[in-house]
Short mmCIF file of C-alpha atoms in Angstrom, two decimals:
data_model
loop_
_atom_site.label_atom_id
_atom_site.label_comp_id
_atom_site.label_asym_id
_atom_site.label_seq_id
_atom_site.Cartn_x
_atom_site.Cartn_y
_atom_site.Cartn_z
CA MET A 1 101.96 32.31 68.77
CA THR A 2 100.96 29.15 67.12
CA PRO A 3 102.81 28.71 63.30
CA ALA A 4 100.55 28.67 60.62
CA THR A 5 99.78 25.22 59.00
CA PRO A 6 101.52 24.97 55.70
CA LEU A 7 99.29 23.80 52.96
CA SER A 8 99.23 20.48 51.75
CA PRO A 9 100.18 19.85 48.19
CA ALA A 10 96.75 19.12 47.00
CA ALA A 11 95.17 21.77 48.74
CA ALA A 12 97.77 24.49 47.21
CA THR A 13 97.22 23.30 43.68
CA VAL A 14 94.67 24.98 41.47
CA VAL A 15 92.87 22.86 39.14
CA VAL A 16 92.82 23.90 35.70
CA PRO A 17 89.40 23.79 33.87
CA VAL A 18 88.96 21.89 31.32
CA HIS A 19 87.76 24.08 28.87
CA ARG A 20 90.88 26.23 29.88
CA ARG A 21 92.76 23.31 28.99
CA VAL A 22 90.99 23.01 25.57
CA ALA A 23 91.62 26.36 24.71
CA ASP A 24 95.39 26.21 25.96
CA LEU A 25 95.93 23.35 23.55
CA ALA A 26 94.12 24.71 20.42
CA ALA A 27 96.32 28.36 21.03
CA ALA A 28 99.29 26.05 21.01
CA HIS A 29 98.34 24.16 17.76
CA ILE A 30 97.05 26.86 15.62
CA GLY A 31 99.82 29.53 16.46
CA ALA A 32 102.31 27.05 15.44
CA TRP A 33 100.43 26.28 12.06
CA GLN A 34 99.68 29.93 11.55
CA GLN A 35 103.30 31.07 12.18
CA GLY A 36 104.31 28.31 9.54
CA TYR A 37 101.79 28.96 6.83
CA LEU A 38 102.36 32.93 7.18
CA GLN A 39 106.11 31.94 6.42
CA ASP A 40 105.63 29.83 3.85
CA ARG A 41 106.66 26.52 5.31
CA PRO A 42 105.59 23.22 3.61
CA GLN A 43 104.63 21.32 6.28
CA ALA A 44 102.38 23.95 7.54
CA VAL A 45 101.02 24.75 4.28
CA ALA A 46 100.29 21.12 4.18
CA ALA A 47 98.45 20.79 7.44
CA LEU A 48 95.96 23.75 6.12
CA ALA A 49 95.42 22.03 3.32
CA ARG A 50 94.35 18.83 5.12
CA LEU A 51 92.60 20.81 8.26
CA ARG A 52 90.32 22.87 6.12
CA ARG A 53 88.58 19.97 4.52
CA GLY A 54 87.13 19.28 8.05
CA ALA A 55 85.47 22.12 8.52
CA GLY A 56 82.24 21.58 9.37
CA ARG A 57 82.82 18.21 9.48
CA GLU A 58 82.50 15.48 12.29
CA ALA A 59 85.57 14.39 14.02
CA GLY A 60 85.34 11.01 13.73
CA GLN A 61 84.77 11.35 9.64
CA MET A 62 88.13 12.79 9.21
CA PRO A 63 90.64 10.13 10.25
CA ASP A 64 93.17 11.94 8.04
CA LEU A 65 93.32 14.56 10.76
CA TRP A 66 93.77 12.16 13.66
CA SER A 67 97.61 12.17 13.47
CA LEU A 68 97.73 15.99 12.96
CA ILE A 69 95.45 17.12 15.66
CA ASP A 70 97.61 15.90 18.84
CA THR A 71 95.17 15.50 21.71
CA ASP A 72 97.79 13.69 23.91
CA PRO A 73 98.22 16.51 26.24
CA LEU A 74 94.86 15.88 27.28
CA HIS A 75 95.40 12.31 28.19
CA THR A 76 98.36 13.14 30.28
CA ARG A 77 97.85 14.38 33.66
CA PRO A 78 100.36 17.68 34.44
CA GLU A 79 100.40 19.59 37.57
CA GLY A 80 97.27 21.31 38.28
CA THR A 81 95.28 18.89 36.15
CA ARG A 82 93.04 15.41 36.99
CA PRO A 83 92.43 13.03 34.57
CA LEU A 84 89.54 13.35 32.35
CA SER A 85 86.71 11.26 32.06
CA GLU A 86 85.62 9.69 28.60
CA VAL A 87 83.00 12.01 28.33
CA GLU A 88 84.81 15.27 28.90
CA LEU A 89 88.08 13.65 26.33
CA VAL A 90 85.39 13.24 23.22
CA ARG A 91 83.73 16.55 23.88
CA ALA A 92 87.41 18.00 24.23
CA GLU A 93 88.69 16.05 21.24
CA ASN A 94 85.28 17.36 19.19
CA ALA A 95 85.85 21.07 20.54
CA LEU A 96 89.43 20.77 19.16
CA HIS A 97 88.79 19.81 15.90
CA ALA A 98 85.65 22.03 15.22
CA ALA A 99 88.14 25.08 16.33
CA CYS A 100 91.41 23.93 14.51
CA THR A 101 89.56 23.52 11.26
CA LEU A 102 87.46 26.36 11.44
CA TRP A 103 90.64 28.43 11.95
CA ALA A 104 92.50 26.18 8.60
CA PHE A 105 89.54 26.97 6.61
CA HIS A 106 89.43 31.24 7.88
CA GLN A 107 93.16 31.37 7.45
CA GLN A 108 93.40 29.88 3.48
CA SER A 109 95.05 32.62 1.37
CA ARG A 110 94.80 34.79 4.05
CA THR A 111 98.29 36.53 4.29
CA THR A 112 97.87 37.93 7.81
CA PRO A 113 96.95 35.91 11.02
CA MET A 114 93.35 35.18 11.36
CA HIS A 115 93.74 33.44 14.93
CA ARG A 116 94.28 36.35 17.37
CA ARG A 117 94.29 36.39 20.68
CA HIS A 118 91.17 38.55 22.57
CA SER A 119 91.92 41.66 24.35
CA ARG A 120 90.28 44.52 25.84
CA GLU A 121 91.90 46.64 23.56
CA ARG A 122 90.62 44.63 20.36
CA PRO A 123 87.94 41.90 21.43
CA GLY A 124 88.16 38.36 19.88
CA GLY A 125 85.48 36.73 20.45
CA LEU A 126 82.56 35.68 17.97
CA GLY A 127 80.03 38.33 18.82
CA ALA A 128 82.64 40.89 18.36
CA ALA A 129 84.29 39.48 14.87
CA VAL A 130 80.29 39.46 13.67
CA ARG A 131 79.79 43.22 15.10
CA ARG A 132 82.71 43.90 12.67
CA LEU A 133 80.99 42.75 9.74
CA MET A 134 78.16 45.23 10.36
CA PRO A 135 78.68 49.06 8.95
CA ALA A 136 79.97 51.19 12.27
CA ASP A 137 76.09 53.24 12.39
CA GLY A 138 74.13 50.32 11.67
CA THR A 139 73.15 46.85 11.96
CA ASP A 140 73.36 44.52 8.91
CA GLU A 141 70.22 42.02 9.83
CA ALA A 142 71.15 39.32 7.25
CA VAL A 143 74.36 38.83 9.10
CA ARG A 144 72.90 39.54 12.81
CA LYS A 145 70.87 36.37 12.04
CA ARG A 146 73.33 34.09 10.71
CA LEU A 147 74.99 34.60 14.42
CA VAL A 148 71.31 33.60 16.16
CA ARG A 149 70.93 30.59 13.98
CA ALA A 150 74.32 29.37 14.90
CA GLY A 151 73.49 30.32 18.87
CA THR A 152 70.25 27.96 17.98
CA ALA A 153 72.17 24.89 16.67
CA PRO A 154 71.17 21.64 18.12
CA ASP A 155 74.36 20.10 18.33
CA LEU A 156 77.99 20.43 17.63
CA VAL A 157 78.24 19.41 13.97
CA THR A 158 75.53 21.57 13.21
CA LEU A 159 76.95 24.36 14.94
CA ALA A 160 80.19 24.14 13.30
CA GLN A 161 78.55 23.97 9.88
CA ARG A 162 76.59 27.06 10.75
CA LEU A 163 79.87 28.89 12.26
CA ARG A 164 81.72 27.83 8.68
CA ASP A 165 79.09 30.38 6.89
CA ILE A 166 80.16 33.11 9.54
CA VAL A 167 83.59 32.00 8.94
CA ALA A 168 83.41 32.33 5.29
CA LEU A 169 82.02 36.19 5.60
CA LEU A 170 84.91 36.85 8.35
CA ARG A 171 87.68 35.53 5.55
CA ARG A 172 86.11 37.63 3.10
CA ASP A 173 86.82 41.10 4.66
CA ASP A 174 89.94 39.59 6.65
CA ILE A 175 88.61 39.58 10.28
CA PRO A 176 90.26 37.46 12.57
CA LEU A 177 88.80 35.44 15.54
CA ASP A 178 90.36 33.88 18.78
CA TYR A 179 89.90 30.34 17.94
CA ALA A 180 91.50 29.30 21.47
CA LEU A 181 88.58 31.06 23.12
CA LEU A 182 86.18 29.47 20.61
CA ALA A 183 87.52 26.37 21.25
CA GLY A 184 86.86 26.54 25.18
CA GLN A 185 83.25 28.06 24.18
CA LEU A 186 82.84 25.05 22.06
CA TYR A 187 83.69 22.82 24.68
CA ALA A 188 81.21 24.21 26.93
CA TRP A 189 78.40 24.18 24.56
CA GLN A 190 78.59 20.40 24.79
CA TRP A 191 77.30 20.38 28.35
CA PRO A 192 73.28 20.93 29.80
CA ASP A 193 72.98 24.75 30.15
CA GLY A 194 76.10 25.40 27.90
CA PRO A 195 74.59 26.64 24.93
CA ALA A 196 72.86 29.24 26.99
CA THR A 197 76.04 30.19 28.65
CA VAL A 198 78.18 30.60 25.28
CA ARG A 199 75.31 32.71 23.85
CA ARG A 200 75.58 34.98 26.48
CA ALA A 201 79.59 35.25 25.89
CA TRP A 202 78.78 35.85 22.48
CA GLY A 203 76.52 38.37 23.22
CA ARG A 204 78.64 40.34 25.41
CA SER A 205 81.24 40.03 22.96
CA PHE A 206 78.98 41.54 19.80
CA HIS A 207 78.47 44.49 22.54
CA GLU A 208 82.05 44.75 23.98
CA GLN A 209 83.13 45.42 20.61
CA ARG A 210 80.57 47.97 19.45
CA GLN A 211 81.43 49.85 22.35
CA THR A 212 85.26 49.72 21.34
CA ARG A 213 85.12 49.27 17.67
CA PRO A 214 88.52 50.18 16.24
CA ALA A 215 88.50 52.28 12.87
CA SER A 216 91.52 49.54 11.54
CA ASP A 217 93.62 47.16 12.50
CA GLU A 218 96.50 48.77 10.75
CA ASN A 219 99.47 50.26 12.99
CA THR A 220 99.14 47.87 15.68
CA THR A 221 100.86 45.55 16.92
CA PRO A 222 99.56 41.80 16.89
CA ASP A 223 98.99 40.28 20.35
CA SER A 224 101.41 37.39 21.02
CA GLU A 225 100.24 33.90 20.68
#
């Protein structure tokens, strides 16, 4: 019997998709800031104040945030990754900036976490969050149109501005969002066919929340960051 040929290191490596790297980096940054902010740590409070000023604005317009949002992990090659092209890096950095600044705008003055990871029991996608703005037994057409309008944004800056309007409503009602998931979607949005793919994900999320809509987030244990 011929022994099986062992896999080469290259063949055994599972390449991490870029959108997942962006999502993971967003989760690491926002998770740390959020924990510090909720514990009233001065450094985190100051970081949030700086970040929220960038919500809905182009990353290049906010040099004050360049040293705050650490993108070094996107420029390194940990195991399971490859070097990113210049276009990939720019789009990853733009998506990370948009997600982090929208979270900061969302979290401002809130005493509970506004970034919460998605789970089957508690859907955390954008569509699910928008659905929770509506009555359980009906549809708020004005809110639905905001989601549709975001889905038809022509570019990332416009999308971030329209998302800021939605986030303002989520903030008002203390409805959290998975900002890591959103960061990965904002990266995907910038590629051909990306907007259509992301819109479909938001639509599925909307209907998923409608099917599993919880009565309240009270008496539940927050998901691990």
